mmCIF file of C-alpha atoms in Angstrom:
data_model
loop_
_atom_site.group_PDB
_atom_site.id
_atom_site.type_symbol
_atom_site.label_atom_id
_atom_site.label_comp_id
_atom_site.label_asym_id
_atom_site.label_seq_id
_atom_site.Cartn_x
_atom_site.Cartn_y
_atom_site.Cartn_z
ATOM 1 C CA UNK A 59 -13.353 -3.693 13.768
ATOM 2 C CA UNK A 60 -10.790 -3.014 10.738
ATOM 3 C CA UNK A 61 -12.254 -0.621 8.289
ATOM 4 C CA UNK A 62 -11.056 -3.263 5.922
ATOM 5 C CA UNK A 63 -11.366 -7.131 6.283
ATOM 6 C CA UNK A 64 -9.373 -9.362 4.045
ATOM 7 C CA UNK A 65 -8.923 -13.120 4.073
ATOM 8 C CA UNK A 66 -5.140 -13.801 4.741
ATOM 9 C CA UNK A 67 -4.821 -16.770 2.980
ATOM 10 C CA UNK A 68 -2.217 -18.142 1.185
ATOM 11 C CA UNK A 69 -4.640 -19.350 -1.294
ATOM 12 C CA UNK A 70 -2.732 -22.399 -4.119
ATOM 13 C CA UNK A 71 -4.477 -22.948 -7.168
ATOM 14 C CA UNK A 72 -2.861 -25.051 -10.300
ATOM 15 C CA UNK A 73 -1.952 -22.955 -13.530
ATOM 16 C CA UNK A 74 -4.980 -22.338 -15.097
ATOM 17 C CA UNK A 75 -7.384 -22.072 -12.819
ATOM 18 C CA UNK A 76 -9.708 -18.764 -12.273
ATOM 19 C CA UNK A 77 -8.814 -17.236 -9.296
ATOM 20 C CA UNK A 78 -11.125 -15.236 -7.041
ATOM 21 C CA UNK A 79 -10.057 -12.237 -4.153
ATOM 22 C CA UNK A 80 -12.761 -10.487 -2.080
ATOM 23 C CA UNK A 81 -12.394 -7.913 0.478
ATOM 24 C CA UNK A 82 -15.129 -6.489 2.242
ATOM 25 C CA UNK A 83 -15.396 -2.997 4.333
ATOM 26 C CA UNK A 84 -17.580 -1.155 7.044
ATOM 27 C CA UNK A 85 -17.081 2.928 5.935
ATOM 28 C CA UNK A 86 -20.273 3.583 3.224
ATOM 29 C CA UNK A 87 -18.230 6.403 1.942
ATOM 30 C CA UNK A 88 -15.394 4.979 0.422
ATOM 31 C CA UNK A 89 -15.552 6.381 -3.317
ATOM 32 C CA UNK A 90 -12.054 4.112 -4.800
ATOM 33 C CA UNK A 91 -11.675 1.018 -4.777
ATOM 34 C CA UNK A 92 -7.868 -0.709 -5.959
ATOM 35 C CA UNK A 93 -6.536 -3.421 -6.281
ATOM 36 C CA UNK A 94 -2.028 -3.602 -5.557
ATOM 37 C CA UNK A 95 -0.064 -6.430 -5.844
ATOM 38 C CA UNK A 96 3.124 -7.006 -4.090
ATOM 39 C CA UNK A 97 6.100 -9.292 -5.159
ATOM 40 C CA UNK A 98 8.138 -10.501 -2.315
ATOM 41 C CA UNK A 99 10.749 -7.992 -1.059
ATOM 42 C CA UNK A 100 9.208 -5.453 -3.270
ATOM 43 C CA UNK A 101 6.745 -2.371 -2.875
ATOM 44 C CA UNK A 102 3.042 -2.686 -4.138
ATOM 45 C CA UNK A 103 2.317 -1.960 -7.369
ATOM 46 C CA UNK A 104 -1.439 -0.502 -8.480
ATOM 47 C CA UNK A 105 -2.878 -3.360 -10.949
ATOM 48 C CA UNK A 106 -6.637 -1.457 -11.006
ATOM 49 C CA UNK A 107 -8.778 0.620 -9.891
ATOM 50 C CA UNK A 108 -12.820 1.072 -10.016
ATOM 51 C CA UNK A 109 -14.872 4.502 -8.857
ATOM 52 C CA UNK A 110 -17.982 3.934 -7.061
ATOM 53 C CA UNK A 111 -20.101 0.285 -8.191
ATOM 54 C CA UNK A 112 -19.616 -1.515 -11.108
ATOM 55 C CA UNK A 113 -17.016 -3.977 -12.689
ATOM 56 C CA UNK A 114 -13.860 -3.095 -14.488
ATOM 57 C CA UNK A 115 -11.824 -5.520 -16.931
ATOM 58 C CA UNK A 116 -8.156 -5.287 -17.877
ATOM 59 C CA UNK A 117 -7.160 -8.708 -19.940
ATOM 60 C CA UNK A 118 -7.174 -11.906 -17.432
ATOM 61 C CA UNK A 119 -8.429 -8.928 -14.394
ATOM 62 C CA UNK A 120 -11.743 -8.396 -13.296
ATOM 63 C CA UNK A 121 -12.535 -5.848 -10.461
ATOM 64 C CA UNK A 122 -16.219 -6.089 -8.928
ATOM 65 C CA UNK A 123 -17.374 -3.183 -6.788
ATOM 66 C CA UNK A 124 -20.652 -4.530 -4.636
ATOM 67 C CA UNK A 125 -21.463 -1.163 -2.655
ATOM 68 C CA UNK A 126 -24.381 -2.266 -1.076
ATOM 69 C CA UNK A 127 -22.869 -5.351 0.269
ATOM 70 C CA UNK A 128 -19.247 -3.289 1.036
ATOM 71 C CA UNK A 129 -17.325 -5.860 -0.755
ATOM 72 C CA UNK A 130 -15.362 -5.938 -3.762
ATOM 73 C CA UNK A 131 -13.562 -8.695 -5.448
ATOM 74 C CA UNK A 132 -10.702 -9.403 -8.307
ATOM 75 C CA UNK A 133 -11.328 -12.285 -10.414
ATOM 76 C CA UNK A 134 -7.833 -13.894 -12.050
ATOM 77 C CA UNK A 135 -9.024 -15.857 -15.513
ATOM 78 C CA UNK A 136 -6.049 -18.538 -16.852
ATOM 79 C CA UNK A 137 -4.323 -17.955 -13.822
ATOM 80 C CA UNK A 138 -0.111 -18.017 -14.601
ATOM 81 C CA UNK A 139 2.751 -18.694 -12.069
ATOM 82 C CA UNK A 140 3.889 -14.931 -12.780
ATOM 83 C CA UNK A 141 0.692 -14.193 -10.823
ATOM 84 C CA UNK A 142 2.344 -16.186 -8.085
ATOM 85 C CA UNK A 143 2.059 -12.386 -5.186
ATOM 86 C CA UNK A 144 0.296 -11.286 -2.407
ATOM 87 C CA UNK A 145 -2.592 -9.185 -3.565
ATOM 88 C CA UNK A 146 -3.958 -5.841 -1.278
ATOM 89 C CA UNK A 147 -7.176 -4.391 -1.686
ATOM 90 C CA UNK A 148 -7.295 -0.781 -0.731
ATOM 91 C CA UNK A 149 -10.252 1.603 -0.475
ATOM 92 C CA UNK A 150 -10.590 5.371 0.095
ATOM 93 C CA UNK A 151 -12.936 8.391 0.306
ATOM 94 C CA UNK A 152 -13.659 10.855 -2.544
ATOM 95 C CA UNK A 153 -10.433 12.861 -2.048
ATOM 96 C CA UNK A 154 -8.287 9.370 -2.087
ATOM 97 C CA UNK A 155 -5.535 11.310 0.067
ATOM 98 C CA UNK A 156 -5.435 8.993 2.188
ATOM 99 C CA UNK A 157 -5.697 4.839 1.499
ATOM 100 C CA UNK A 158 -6.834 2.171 3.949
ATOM 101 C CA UNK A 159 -5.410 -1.559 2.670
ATOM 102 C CA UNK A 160 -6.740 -4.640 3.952
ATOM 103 C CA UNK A 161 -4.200 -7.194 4.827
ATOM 104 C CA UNK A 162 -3.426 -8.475 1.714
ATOM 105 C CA UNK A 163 -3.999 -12.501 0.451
ATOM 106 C CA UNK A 164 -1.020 -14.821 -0.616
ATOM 107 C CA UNK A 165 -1.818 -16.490 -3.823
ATOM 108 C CA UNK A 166 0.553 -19.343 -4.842
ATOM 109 C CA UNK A 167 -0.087 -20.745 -8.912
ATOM 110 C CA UNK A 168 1.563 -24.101 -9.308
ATOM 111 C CA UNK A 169 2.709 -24.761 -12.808
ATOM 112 C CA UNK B 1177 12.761 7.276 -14.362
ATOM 113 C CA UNK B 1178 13.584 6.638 -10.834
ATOM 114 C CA UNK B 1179 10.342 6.449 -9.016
ATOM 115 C CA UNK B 1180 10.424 6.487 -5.490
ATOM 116 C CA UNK B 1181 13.448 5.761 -4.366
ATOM 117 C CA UNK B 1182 13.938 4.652 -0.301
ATOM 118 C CA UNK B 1183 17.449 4.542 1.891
ATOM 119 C CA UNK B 1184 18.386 2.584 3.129
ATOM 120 C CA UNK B 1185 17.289 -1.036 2.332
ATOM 121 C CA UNK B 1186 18.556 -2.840 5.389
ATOM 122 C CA UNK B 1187 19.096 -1.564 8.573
ATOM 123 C CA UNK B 1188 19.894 -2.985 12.310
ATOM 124 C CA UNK B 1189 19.665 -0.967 15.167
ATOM 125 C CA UNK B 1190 19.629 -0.829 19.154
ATOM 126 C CA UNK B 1191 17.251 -0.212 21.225
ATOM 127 C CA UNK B 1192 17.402 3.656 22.056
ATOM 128 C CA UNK B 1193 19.431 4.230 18.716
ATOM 129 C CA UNK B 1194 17.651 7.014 16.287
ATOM 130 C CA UNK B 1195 17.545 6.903 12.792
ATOM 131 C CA UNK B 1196 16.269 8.846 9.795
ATOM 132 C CA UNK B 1197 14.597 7.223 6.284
ATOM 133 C CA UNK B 1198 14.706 9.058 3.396
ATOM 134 C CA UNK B 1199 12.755 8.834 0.538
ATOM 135 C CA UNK B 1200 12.571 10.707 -3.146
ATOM 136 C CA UNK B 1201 10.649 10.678 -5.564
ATOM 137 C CA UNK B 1202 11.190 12.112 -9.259
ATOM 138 C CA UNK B 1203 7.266 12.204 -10.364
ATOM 139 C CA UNK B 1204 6.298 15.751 -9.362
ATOM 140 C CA UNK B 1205 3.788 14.510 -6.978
ATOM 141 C CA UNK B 1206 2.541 16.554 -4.471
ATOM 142 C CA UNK B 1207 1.523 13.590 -1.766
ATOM 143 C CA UNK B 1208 3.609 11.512 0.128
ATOM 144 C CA UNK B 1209 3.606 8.737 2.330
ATOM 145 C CA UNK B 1210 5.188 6.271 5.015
ATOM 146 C CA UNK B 1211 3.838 2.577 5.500
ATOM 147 C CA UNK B 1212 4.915 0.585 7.717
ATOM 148 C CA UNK B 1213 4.003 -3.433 6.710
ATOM 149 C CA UNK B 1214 3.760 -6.346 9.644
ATOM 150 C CA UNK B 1215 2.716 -9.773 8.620
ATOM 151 C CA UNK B 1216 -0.676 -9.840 8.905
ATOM 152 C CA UNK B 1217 -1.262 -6.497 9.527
ATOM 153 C CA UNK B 1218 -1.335 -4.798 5.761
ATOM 154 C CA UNK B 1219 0.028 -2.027 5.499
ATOM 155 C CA UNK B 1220 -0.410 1.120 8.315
ATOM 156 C CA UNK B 1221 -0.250 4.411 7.501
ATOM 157 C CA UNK B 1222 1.845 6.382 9.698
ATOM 158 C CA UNK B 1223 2.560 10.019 8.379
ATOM 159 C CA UNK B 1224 1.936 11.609 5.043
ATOM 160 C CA UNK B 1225 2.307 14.654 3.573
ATOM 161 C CA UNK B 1226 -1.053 15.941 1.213
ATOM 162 C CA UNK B 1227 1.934 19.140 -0.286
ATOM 163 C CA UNK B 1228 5.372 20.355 0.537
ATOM 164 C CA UNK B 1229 4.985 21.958 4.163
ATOM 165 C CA UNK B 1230 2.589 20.056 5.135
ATOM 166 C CA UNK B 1231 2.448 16.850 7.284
ATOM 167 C CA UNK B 1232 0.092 15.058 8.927
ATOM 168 C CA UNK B 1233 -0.685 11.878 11.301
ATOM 169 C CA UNK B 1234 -2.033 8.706 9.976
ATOM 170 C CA UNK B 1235 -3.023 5.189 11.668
ATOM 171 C CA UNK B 1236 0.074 4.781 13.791
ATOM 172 C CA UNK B 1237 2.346 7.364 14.516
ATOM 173 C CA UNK B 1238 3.800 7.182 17.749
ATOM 174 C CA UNK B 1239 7.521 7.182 18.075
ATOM 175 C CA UNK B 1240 7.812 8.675 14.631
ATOM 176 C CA UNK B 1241 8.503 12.209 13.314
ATOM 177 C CA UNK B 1242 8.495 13.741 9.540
ATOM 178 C CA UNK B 1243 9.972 16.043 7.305
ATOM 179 C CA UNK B 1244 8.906 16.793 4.361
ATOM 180 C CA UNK B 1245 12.292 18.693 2.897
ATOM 181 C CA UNK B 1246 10.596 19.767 -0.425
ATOM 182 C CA UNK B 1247 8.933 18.288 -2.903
ATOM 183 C CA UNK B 1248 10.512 15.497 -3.723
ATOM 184 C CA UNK B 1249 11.674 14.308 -0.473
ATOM 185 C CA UNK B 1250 9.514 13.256 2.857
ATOM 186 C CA UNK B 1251 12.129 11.552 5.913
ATOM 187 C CA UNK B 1252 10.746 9.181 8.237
ATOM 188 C CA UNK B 1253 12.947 9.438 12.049
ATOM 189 C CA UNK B 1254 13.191 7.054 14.548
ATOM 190 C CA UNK B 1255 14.082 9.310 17.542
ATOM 191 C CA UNK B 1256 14.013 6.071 19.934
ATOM 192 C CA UNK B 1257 14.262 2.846 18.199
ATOM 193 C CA UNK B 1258 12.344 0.141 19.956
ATOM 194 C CA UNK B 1259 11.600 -3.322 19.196
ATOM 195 C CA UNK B 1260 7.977 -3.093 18.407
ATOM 196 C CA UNK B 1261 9.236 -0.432 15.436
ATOM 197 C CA UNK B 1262 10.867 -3.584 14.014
ATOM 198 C CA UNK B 1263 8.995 -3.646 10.432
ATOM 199 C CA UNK B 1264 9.221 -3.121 6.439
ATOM 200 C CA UNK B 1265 8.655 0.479 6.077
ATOM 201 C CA UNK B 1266 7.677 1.784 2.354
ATOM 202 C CA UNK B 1267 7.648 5.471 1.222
ATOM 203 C CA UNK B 1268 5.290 6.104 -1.677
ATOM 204 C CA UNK B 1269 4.115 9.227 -3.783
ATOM 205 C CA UNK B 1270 0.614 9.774 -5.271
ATOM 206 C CA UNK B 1271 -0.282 10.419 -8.292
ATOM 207 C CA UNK B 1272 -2.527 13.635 -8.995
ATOM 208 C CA UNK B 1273 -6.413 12.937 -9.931
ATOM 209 C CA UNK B 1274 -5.713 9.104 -10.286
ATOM 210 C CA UNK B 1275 -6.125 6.984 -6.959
ATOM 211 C CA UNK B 1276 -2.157 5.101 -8.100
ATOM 212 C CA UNK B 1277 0.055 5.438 -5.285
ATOM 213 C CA UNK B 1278 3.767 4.287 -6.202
ATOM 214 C CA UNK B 1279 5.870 2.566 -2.988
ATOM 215 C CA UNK B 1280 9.621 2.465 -3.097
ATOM 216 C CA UNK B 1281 11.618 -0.814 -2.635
ATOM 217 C CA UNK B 1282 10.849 -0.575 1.301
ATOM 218 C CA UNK B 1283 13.573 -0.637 4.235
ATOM 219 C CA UNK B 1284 13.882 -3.668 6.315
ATOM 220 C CA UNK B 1285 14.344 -2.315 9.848
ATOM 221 C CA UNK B 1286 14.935 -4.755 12.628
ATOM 222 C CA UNK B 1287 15.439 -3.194 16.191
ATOM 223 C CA UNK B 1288 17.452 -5.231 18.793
#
């Protein structure tokens, strides 16, 4: 079993719409929780991160940390084309030296 | 600013052919990293480096070796290309006390 499951997708939603991104895990001890998303033929870029439980907003981004259900998810409100990527969640210990990313999900916005 | 900043971006080899990837980055950071990304797979981590002279082994690093050449640079090499090493590989640098790694613009290896 991965340490981190992620659905694949793609996932297409019109302009607009509130997206939603979950990712769930097996390791109890993963302190970080981020969120990266990755333009095509570019490098990930870090668009949050939460410590431990809890939720975290940053304008249209939402991050939800469920720790006693090992799953986390990023909620997208007015979704716009430019959010158009392929989004990785990525979790690690106390010490974040090292990351573990699930497989990322395509998202496709349709103007 | 530069980043991180990966050589090359495209590269074909042979079967049995080495190589070497180099990466630098211009942040000060003290950790580095090499990813290699398959579809469907995410991204696997296959050396990193926690501080200059220091390496160590990640999720998949067989048929890879590292250098980290000071601070700001960490080499991926290829001794014996094979197919299956056919991938995007990314080089990134973490920031100190904040969880926000930065990747380079990846190199697009394909092994023939």
């Amino acid at each position: 079993q991965k340490e981190v499951e992620q659905d694949p997708g793609p996932l297409s939603v019109p302009e607009g719409a509130i997206v939603s991104l979950n990712c769930t895990y097996s390791n109890s001890a993963f302190q970080y929780f981020m969120w990266y998303r990755q333009y095509s033929r570019k490098g990930p870029e870090l668009l949050m991160y939460t410590y431990s439980s809890g939720n975290k907003e940053d304008g249209r981004f939402t991050a939800q940390v469920d720790k006693s259900s090992k799953y986390i998810s990023l909620f997208i409100r007015d979704s716009q084309p430019s959010d158009s990527a392929t989004y990785l969640c990525a979790m690690s210990l106390y010490n974040f030296n090292k990351f573990y990313f699930g497989s990322g999900t395509k998202l496709n916005v349709k103007p | 600013n530069a980043g991180v900043t990966q050589t090359p971006k495209f590269q074909v080899l042979k079967t049995g052919q080495s190589m070497t990837l180099q990466c630098a980055q211009d942040m000060n950071h003290n950790s580095m990293y090499w990813y290699r990304q398959d579809p469907g797979m995410g991204l696997r981590l296959i050396y990193y480096s926690a501080s200059e002279g220091t390496t160590d082994k990640g999720e998949v690093p067989n048929g890879y070796n590292v250098s980290r050449l000071n601070k700001r640079e960490f080499s991926l090499r290829l001794e014996s290309a094979a197919p299956s090493q056919t991938s995007v590989y990314f080089c990134a640098s973490l920031r100190d006390r904040v969880p926000e790694a930065f990747f380079g613009q990846g190199t697009r290896l394909t092994v023939v």
